[in-house]
Coordinates of C-alpha atoms in Angstrom, one line a residue:
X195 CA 0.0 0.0 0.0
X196 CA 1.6 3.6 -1.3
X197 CA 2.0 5.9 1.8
X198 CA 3.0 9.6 1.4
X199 CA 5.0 11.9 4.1
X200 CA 4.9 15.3 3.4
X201 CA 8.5 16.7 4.4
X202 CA 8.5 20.4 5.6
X203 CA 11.0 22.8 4.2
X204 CA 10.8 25.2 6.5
X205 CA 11.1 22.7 9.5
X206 CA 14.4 21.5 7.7
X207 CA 15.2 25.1 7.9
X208 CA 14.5 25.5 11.5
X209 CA 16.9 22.6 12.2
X210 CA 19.7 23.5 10.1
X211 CA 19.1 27.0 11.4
X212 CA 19.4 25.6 15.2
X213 CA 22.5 23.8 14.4
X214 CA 24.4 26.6 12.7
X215 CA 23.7 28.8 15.8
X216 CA 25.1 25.7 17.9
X217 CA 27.9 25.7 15.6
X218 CA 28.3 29.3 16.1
X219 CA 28.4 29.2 19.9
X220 CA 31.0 26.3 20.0
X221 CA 33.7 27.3 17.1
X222 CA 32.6 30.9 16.2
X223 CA 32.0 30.6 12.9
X224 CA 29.0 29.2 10.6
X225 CA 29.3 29.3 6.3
X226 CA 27.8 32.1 4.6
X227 CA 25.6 29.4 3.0
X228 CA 23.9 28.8 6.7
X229 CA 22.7 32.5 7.4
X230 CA 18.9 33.3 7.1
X231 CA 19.8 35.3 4.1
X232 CA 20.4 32.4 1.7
X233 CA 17.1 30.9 2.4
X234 CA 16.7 30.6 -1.5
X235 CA 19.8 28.9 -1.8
X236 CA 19.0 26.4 1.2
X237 CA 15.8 25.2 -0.2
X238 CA 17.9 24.8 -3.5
X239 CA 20.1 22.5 -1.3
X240 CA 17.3 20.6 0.7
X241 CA 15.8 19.4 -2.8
X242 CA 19.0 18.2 -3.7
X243 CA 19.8 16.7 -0.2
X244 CA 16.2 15.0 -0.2
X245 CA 16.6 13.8 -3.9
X246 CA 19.3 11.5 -2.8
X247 CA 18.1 10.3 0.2
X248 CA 14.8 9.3 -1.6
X249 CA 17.6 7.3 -3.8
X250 CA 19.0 5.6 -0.9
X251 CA 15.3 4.5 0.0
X252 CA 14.3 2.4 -3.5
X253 CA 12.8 0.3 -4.1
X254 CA 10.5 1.2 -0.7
X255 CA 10.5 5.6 -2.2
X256 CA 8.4 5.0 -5.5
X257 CA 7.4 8.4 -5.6
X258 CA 8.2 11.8 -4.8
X259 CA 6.7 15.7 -5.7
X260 CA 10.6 16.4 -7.0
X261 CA 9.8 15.0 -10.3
X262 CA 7.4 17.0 -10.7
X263 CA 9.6 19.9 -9.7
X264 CA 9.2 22.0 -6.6
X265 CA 8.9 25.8 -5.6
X266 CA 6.4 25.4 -2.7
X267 CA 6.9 24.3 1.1
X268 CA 6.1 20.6 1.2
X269 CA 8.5 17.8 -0.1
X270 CA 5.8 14.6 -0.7
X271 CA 7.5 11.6 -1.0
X272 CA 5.3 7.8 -1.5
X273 CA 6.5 4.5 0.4
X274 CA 5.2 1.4 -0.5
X275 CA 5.1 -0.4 3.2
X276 CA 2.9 -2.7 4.1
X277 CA -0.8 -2.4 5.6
X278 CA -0.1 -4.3 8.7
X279 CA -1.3 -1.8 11.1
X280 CA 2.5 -0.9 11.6
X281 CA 2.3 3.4 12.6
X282 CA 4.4 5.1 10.8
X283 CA 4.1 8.5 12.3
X284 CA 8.0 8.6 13.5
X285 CA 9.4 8.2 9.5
X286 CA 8.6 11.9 8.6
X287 CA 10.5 13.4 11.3
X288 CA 13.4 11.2 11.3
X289 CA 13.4 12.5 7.2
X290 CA 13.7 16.1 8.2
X291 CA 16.5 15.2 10.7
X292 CA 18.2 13.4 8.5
X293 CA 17.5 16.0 5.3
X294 CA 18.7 18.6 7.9
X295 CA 21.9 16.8 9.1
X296 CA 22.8 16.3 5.4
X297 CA 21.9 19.7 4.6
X298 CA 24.9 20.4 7.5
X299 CA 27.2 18.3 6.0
X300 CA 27.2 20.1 2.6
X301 CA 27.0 23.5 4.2
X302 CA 30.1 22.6 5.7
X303 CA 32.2 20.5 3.3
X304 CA 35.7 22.1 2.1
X305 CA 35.8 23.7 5.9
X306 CA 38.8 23.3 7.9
X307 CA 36.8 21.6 11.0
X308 CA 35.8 18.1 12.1
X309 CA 32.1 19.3 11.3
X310 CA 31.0 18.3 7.9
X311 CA 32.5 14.5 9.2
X312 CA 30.1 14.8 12.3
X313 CA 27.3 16.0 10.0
X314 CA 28.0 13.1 8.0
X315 CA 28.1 10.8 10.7
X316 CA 24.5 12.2 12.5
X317 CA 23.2 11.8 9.1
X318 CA 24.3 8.1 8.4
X319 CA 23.1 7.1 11.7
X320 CA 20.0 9.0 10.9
X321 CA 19.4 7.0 7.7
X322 CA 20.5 3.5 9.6
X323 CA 17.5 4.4 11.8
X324 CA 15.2 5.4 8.6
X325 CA 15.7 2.0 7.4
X326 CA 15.5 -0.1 10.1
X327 CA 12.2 1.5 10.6
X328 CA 11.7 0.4 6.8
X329 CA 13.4 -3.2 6.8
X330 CA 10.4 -4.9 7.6
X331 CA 7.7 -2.6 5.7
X332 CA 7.6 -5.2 3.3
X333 CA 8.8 -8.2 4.7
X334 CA 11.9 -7.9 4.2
X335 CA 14.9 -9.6 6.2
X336 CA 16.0 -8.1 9.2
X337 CA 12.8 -7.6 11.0
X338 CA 11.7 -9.8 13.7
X339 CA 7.6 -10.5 13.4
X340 CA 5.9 -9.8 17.0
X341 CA 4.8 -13.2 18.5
X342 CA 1.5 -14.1 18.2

């Protein structure tokens, strides 16, 4: 059964927003790229960002408002999990995180600090967790069943 998640760009925003100020406080400085000014530029980059992740998802992501092209606020993207009553209310904002701690990475790559590894790394983990949450949507292996 197709599922869609609508993924928020501005909440993306908010997050990479919270972590450049975070960055800020603890090595006093932040990219130009990160500053409320390039808005424009960011959502640019969160497209791009989500784009691959939704790669990283087939074959479960068989759909997504980016091919259709996108200037609004909402990213959709469709899952096809399964209809076992399974909630699936934590996948959109552990999207966002991820999408945001990517967003970080890129923002940061070609610095000369440890932080567009650690924005890798929160990333990576982020996605583990994405599709863990996913590995048994369709029966796949690597989910235990619940006992009867």
């Amino acid at each position: 059964m197709t599922q869609t998640f609508a993924i928020s760009v501005s909440r993306v925003l908010e997050s990479v927003y919270a972590f450049a100020a975070l960055d800020y406080i603890t090595v006093k400085e932040r990219p130009v790229v990160l500053g409320r000014g390039q808005e424009p530029l960011l959502r640019k980059i969160i497209g791009n960002c989500m784009a691959t992740l939704i790669a990283e998802l087939l074959p479960l992501a068989v759909g997504s408002s980016l091919a259709d092209g996108r200037d609004g606020d909402i990213i959709t993207v469709d899952f096809d999990l399964s209809d076992n009553g399974t909630s699936w209310t934590n996948l959109r904002p552990a999207l966002e995180s991820v999408l945001a701690a990517e967003v970080m990475h890129v923002a940061w790559s070609g610095s000369n600090t440890v932080l567009p590894g650690v924005y890798a790394e929160i990333a990576a983990h982020g996605m583990d967790g994405v599709k863990a949450m996913l590995s048994g949507a369709k029966g796949l292996p690597g989910r235990i069943e619940p006992a009867a």
